[in-house]
PDB file of C-alpha atoms in Angstrom:
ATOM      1  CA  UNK L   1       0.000   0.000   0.000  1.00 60.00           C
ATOM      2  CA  UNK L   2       2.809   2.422   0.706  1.00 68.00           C
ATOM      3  CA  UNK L   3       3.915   2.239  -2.830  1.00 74.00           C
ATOM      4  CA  UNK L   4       0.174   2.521  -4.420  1.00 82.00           C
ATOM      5  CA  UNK L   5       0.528   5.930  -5.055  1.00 86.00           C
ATOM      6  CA  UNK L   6       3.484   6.040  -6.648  1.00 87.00           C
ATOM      7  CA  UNK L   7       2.093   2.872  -9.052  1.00 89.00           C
ATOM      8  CA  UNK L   8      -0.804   5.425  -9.588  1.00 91.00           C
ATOM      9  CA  UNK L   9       1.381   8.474 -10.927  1.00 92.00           C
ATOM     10  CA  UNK L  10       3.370   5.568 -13.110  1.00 91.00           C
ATOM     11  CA  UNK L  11       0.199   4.005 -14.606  1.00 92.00           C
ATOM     12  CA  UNK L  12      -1.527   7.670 -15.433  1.00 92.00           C
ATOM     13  CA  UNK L  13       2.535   8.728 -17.240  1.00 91.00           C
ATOM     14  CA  UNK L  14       2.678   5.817 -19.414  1.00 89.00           C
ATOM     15  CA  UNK L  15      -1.025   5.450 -20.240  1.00 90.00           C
ATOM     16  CA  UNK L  16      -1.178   9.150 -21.209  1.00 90.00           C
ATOM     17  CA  UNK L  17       2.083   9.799 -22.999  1.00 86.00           C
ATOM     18  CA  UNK L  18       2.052   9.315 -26.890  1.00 82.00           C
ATOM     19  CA  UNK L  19       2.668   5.628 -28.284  1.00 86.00           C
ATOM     20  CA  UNK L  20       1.156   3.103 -30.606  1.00 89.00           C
ATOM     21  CA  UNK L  21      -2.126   2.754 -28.596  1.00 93.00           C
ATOM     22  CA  UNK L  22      -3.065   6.590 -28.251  1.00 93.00           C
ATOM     23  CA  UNK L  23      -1.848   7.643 -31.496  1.00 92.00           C
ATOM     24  CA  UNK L  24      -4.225   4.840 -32.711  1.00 93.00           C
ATOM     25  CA  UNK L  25      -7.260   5.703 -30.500  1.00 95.00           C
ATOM     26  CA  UNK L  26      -6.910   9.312 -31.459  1.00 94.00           C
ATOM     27  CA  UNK L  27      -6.950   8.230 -35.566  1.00 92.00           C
ATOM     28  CA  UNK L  28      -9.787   6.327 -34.754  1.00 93.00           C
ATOM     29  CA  UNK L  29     -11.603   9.042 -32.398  1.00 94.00           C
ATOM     30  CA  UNK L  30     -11.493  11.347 -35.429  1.00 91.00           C
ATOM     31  CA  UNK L  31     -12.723   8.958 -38.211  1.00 89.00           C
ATOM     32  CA  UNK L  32     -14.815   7.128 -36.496  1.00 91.00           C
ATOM     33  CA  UNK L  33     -15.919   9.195 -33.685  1.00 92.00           C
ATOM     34  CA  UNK L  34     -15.887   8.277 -29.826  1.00 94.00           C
ATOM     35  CA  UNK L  35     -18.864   6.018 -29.819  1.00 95.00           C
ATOM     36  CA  UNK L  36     -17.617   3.274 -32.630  1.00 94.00           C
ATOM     37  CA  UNK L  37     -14.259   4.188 -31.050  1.00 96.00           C
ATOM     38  CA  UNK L  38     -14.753   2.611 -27.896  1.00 97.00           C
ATOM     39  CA  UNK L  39     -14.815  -1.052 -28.249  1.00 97.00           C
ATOM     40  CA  UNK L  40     -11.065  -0.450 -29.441  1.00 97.00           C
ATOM     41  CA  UNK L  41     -10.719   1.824 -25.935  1.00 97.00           C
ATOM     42  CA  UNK L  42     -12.252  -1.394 -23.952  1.00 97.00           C
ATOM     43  CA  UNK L  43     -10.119  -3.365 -25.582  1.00 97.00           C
ATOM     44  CA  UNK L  44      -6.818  -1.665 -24.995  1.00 96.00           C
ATOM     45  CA  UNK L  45      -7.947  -1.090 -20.903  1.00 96.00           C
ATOM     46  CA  UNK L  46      -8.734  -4.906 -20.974  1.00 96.00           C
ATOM     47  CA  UNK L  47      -6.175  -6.351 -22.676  1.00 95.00           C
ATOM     48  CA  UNK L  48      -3.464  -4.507 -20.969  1.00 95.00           C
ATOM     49  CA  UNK L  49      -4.015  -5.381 -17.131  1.00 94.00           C
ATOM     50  CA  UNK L  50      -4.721  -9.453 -18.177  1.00 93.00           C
ATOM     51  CA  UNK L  51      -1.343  -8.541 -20.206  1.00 91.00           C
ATOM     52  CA  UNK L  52       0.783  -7.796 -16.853  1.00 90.00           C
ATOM     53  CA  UNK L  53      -1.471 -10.538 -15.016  1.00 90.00           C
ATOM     54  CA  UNK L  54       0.151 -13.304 -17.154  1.00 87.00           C
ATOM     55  CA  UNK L  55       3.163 -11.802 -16.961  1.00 83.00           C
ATOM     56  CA  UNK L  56       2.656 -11.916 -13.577  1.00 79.00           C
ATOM     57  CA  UNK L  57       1.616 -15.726 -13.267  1.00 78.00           C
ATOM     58  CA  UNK L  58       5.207 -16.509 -14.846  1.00 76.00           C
ATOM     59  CA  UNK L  59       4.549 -16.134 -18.696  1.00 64.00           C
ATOM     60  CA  UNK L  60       6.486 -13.310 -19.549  1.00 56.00           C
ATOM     61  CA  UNK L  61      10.007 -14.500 -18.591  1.00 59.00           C
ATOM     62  CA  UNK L  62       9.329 -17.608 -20.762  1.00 60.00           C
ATOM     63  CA  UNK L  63       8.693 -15.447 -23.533  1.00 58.00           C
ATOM     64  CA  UNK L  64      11.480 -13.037 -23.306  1.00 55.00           C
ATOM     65  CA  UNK L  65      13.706 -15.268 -22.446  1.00 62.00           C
ATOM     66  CA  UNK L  66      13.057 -17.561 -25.550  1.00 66.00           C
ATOM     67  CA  UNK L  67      15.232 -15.908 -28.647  1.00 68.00           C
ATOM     68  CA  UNK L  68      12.697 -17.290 -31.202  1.00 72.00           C
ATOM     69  CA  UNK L  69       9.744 -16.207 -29.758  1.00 68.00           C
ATOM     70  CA  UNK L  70      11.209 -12.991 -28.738  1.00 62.00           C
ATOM     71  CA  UNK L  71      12.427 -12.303 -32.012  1.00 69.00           C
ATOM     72  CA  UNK L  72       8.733 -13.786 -33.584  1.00 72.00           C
ATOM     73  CA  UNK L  73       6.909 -11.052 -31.197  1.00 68.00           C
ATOM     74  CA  UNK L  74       9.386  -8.347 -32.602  1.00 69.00           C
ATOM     75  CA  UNK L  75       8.935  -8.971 -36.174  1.00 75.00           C
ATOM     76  CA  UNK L  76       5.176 -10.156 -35.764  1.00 76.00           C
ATOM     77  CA  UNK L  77       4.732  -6.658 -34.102  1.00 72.00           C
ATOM     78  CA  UNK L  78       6.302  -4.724 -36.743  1.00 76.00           C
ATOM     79  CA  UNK L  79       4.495  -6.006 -38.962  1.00 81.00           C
ATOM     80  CA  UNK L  80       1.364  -5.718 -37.541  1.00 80.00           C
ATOM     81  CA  UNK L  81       1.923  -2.049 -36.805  1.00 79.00           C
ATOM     82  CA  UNK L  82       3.130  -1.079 -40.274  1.00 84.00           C
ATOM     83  CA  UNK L  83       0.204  -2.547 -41.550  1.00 84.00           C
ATOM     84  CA  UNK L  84      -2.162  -0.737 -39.262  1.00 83.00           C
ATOM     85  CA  UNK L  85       0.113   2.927 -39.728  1.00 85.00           C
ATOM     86  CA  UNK L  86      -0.952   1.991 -44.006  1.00 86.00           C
ATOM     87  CA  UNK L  87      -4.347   1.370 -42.851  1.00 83.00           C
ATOM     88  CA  UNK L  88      -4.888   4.835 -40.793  1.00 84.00           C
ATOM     89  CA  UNK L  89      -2.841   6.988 -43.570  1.00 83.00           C
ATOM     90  CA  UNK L  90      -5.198   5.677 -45.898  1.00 83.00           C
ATOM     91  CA  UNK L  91      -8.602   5.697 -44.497  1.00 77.00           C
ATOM     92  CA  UNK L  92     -11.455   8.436 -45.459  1.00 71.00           C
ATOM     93  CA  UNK L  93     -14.260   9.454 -43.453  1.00 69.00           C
ATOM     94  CA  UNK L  94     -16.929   6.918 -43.379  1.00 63.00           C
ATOM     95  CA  UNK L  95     -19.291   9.245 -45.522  1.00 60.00           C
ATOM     96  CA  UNK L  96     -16.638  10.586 -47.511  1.00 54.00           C
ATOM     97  CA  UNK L  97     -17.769  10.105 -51.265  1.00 54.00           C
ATOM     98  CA  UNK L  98     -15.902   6.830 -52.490  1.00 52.00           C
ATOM     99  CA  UNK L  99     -14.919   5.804 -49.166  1.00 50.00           C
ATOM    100  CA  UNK L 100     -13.923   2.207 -48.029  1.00 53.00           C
ATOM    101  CA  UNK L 101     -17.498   0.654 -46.924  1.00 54.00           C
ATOM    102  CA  UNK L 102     -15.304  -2.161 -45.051  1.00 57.00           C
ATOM    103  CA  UNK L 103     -13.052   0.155 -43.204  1.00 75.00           C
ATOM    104  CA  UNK L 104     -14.100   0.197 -39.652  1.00 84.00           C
ATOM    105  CA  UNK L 105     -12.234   0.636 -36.113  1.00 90.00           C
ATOM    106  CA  UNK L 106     -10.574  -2.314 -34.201  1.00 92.00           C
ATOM    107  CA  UNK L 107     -12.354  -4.346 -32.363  1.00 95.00           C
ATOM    108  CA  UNK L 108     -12.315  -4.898 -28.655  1.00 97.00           C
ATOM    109  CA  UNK L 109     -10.502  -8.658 -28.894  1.00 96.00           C
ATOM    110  CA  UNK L 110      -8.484  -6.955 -32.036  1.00 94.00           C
ATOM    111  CA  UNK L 111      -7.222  -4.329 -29.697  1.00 95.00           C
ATOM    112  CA  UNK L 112      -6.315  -6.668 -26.630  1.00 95.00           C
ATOM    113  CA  UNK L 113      -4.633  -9.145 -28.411  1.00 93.00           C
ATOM    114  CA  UNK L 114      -2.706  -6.353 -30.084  1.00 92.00           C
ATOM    115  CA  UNK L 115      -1.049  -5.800 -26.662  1.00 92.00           C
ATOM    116  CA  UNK L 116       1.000  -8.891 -27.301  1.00 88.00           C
ATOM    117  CA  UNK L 117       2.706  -7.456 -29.869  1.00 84.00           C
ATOM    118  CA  UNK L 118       2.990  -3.919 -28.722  1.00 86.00           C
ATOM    119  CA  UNK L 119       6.301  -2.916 -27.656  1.00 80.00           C
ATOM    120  CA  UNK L 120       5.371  -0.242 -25.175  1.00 83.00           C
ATOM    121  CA  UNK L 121       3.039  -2.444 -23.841  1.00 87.00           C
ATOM    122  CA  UNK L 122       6.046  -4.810 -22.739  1.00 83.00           C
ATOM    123  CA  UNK L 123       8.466  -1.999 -21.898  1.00 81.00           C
ATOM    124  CA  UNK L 124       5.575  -0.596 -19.192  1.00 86.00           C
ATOM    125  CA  UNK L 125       4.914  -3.867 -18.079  1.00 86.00           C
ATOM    126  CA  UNK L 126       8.152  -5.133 -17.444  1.00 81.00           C
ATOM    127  CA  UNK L 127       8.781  -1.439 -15.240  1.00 83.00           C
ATOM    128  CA  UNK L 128       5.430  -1.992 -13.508  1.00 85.00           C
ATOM    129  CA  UNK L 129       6.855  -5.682 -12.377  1.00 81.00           C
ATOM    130  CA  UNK L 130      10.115  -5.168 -11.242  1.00 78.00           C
ATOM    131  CA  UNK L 131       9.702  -1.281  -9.922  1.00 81.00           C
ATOM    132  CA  UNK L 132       6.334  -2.288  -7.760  1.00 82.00           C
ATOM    133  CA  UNK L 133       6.934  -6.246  -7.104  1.00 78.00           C
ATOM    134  CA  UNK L 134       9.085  -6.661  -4.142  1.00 75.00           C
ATOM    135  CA  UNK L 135      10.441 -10.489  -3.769  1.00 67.00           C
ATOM    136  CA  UNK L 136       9.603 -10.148   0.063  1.00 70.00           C
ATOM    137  CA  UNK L 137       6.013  -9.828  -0.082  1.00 75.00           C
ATOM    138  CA  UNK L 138       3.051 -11.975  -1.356  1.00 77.00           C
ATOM    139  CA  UNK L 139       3.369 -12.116  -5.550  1.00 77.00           C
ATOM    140  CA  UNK L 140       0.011 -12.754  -6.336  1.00 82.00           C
ATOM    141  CA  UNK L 141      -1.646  -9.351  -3.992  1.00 84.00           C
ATOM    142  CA  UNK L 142       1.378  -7.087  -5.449  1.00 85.00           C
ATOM    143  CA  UNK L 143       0.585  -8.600  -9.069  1.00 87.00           C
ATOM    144  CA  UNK L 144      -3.424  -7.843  -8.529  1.00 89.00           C
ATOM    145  CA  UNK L 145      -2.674  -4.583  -7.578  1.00 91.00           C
ATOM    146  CA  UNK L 146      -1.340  -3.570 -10.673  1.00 92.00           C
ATOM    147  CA  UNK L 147      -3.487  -5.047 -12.201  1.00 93.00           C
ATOM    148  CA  UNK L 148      -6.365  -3.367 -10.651  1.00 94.00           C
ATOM    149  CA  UNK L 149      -4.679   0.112 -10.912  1.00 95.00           C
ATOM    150  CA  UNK L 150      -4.121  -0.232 -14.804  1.00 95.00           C
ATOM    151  CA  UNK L 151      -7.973  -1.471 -15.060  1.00 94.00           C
ATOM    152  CA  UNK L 152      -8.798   2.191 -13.152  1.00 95.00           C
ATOM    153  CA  UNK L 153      -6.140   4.293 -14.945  1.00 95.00           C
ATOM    154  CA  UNK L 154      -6.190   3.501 -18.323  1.00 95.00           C
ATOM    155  CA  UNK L 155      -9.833   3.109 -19.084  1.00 95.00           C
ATOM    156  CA  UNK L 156     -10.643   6.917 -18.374  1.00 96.00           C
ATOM    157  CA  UNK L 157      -6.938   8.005 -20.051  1.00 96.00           C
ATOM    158  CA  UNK L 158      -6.974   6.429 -23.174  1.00 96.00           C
ATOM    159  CA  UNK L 159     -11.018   7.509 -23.716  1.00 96.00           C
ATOM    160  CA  UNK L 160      -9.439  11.006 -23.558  1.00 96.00           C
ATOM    161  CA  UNK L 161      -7.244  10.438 -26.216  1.00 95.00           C
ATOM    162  CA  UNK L 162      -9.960   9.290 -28.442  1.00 96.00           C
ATOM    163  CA  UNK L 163     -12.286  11.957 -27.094  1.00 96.00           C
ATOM    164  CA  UNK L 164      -9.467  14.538 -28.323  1.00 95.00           C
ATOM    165  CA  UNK L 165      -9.427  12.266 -31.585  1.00 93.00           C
ATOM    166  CA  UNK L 166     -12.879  12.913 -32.431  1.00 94.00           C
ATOM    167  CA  UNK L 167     -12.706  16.676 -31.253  1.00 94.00           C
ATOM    168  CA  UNK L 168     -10.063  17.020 -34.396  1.00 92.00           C
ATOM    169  CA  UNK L 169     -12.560  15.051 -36.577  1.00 89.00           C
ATOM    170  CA  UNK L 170     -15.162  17.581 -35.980  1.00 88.00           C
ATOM    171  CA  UNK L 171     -12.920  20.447 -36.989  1.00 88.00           C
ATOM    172  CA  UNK L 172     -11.172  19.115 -40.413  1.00 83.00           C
ATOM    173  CA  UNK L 173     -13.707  20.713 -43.158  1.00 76.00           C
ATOM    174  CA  UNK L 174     -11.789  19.013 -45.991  1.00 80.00           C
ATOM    175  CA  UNK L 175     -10.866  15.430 -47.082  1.00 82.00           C
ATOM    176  CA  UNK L 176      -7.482  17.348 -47.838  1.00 85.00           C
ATOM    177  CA  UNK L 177      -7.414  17.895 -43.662  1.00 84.00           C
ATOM    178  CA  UNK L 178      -8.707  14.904 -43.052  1.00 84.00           C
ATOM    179  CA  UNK L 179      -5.595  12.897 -44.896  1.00 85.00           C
ATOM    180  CA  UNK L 180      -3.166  15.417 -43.354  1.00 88.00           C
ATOM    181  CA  UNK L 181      -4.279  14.294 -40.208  1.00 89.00           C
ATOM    182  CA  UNK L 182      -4.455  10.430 -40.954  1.00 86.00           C
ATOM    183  CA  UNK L 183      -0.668  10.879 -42.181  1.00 89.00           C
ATOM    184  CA  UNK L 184       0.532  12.418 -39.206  1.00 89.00           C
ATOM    185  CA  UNK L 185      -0.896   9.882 -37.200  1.00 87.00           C
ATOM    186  CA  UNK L 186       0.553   7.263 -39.270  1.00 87.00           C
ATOM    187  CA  UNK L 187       3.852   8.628 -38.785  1.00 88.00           C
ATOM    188  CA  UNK L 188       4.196   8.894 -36.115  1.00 84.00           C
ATOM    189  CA  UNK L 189       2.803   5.091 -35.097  1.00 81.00           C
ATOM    190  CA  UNK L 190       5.716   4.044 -37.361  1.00 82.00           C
ATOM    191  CA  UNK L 191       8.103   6.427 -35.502  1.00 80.00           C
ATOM    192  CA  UNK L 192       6.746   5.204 -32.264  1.00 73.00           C
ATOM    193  CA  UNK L 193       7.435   1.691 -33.158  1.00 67.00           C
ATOM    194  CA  UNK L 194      11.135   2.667 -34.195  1.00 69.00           C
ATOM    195  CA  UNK L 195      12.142   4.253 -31.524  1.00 61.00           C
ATOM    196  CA  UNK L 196      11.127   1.638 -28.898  1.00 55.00           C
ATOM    197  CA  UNK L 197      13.129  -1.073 -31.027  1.00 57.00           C
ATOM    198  CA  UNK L 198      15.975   1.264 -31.003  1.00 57.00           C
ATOM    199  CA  UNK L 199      15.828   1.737 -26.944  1.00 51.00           C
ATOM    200  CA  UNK L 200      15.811  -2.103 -26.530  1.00 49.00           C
TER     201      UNK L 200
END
């Protein structure tokens, strides 16, 4: 308990600051809007917390410490996130003329299971367990409280990034905007991404 609000402060810095899942949320907040939005928001607030839960029952060090599946996560997430920085740089309002009928937001199980592969995701979890998880006390009630103060934090943080998302939406009178917009986001997903490989 003496370190709970210190693991407070920690889980509201790295849910708010910029990285793949906010700069996603807020591409999705502005061409989707917040409502359609927010199965992807669920998901992220989900997925993370039963993230640092497994890691906490033991799965993460098998994981990390396996070079093939480490380097299979890497790639896998590169991948993935290239794929979803094309996908935001080239999506059009939904009732812009000639748009992509099929384009739609993630879903919630899209957006937890994208956790796996999200680098900042393992970077803040692997701070949250060995910053807040002291050897001398029980695992499994140190583990549950982070878990429990990611499931509080990150819900209402990452809704405000795709609240500010769809506040932009609402202001960009042109397509022209609009793709402006998507591109930045894009880039800097793909810049995000970089950077975090380059750290590790």
């Amino acid at each position: 308990m003496t370190a709970l609000p210190g693991l407070v402060l920690f889980a509201v810095a790295m849910s708010g600051t910029p990285g793949p899942n906010n700069v996603m949320v807020t591409a999705s907040g502005a061409t989707f809007g917040l409502r359609r939005t927010m199965p992807h928001v669920l998901g992220i607030s989900v997925g993370f917390p039963v993230m640092i839960l497994m890691i906490g029952l033991g799965l993460g060090p098998v994981l990390v410490t396996n070079p093939a599946v480490h380097r299979g996560f890497k790639w896998l997430g590169i991948a993935y996130m290239v794929w979803l920085a094309a996908r935001i740089a080239t999506a059009r309002r939904p009732d812009a003329k000639g748009a992509n009928r099929r384009s739609r937001p993630l879903s919630f199980l899209e957006a937890a299971l994208f956790q796996w592969v999200n680098p900042k995701a393992w970077v803040i979890a692997a701070a949250a367990m060995s910053t807040f998880v002291s050897l001398a006390d029980n695992l499994w009630v140190q583990t549950g409280m982070i878990v429990i103060v990611f499931l509080l934090v990150t819900l209402p943080v990452v809704s405000a990034w795709a609240g500010i998302g769809s506040g932009i939406g609402s202001v960009l009178r042109s397509d022209r905007q609009f793709r402006a917009f998507n591109l930045a986001m894009a880039t800097l997903l793909v810049l995000s991404i970089v950077s975090l490989f380059y750290e590790r």
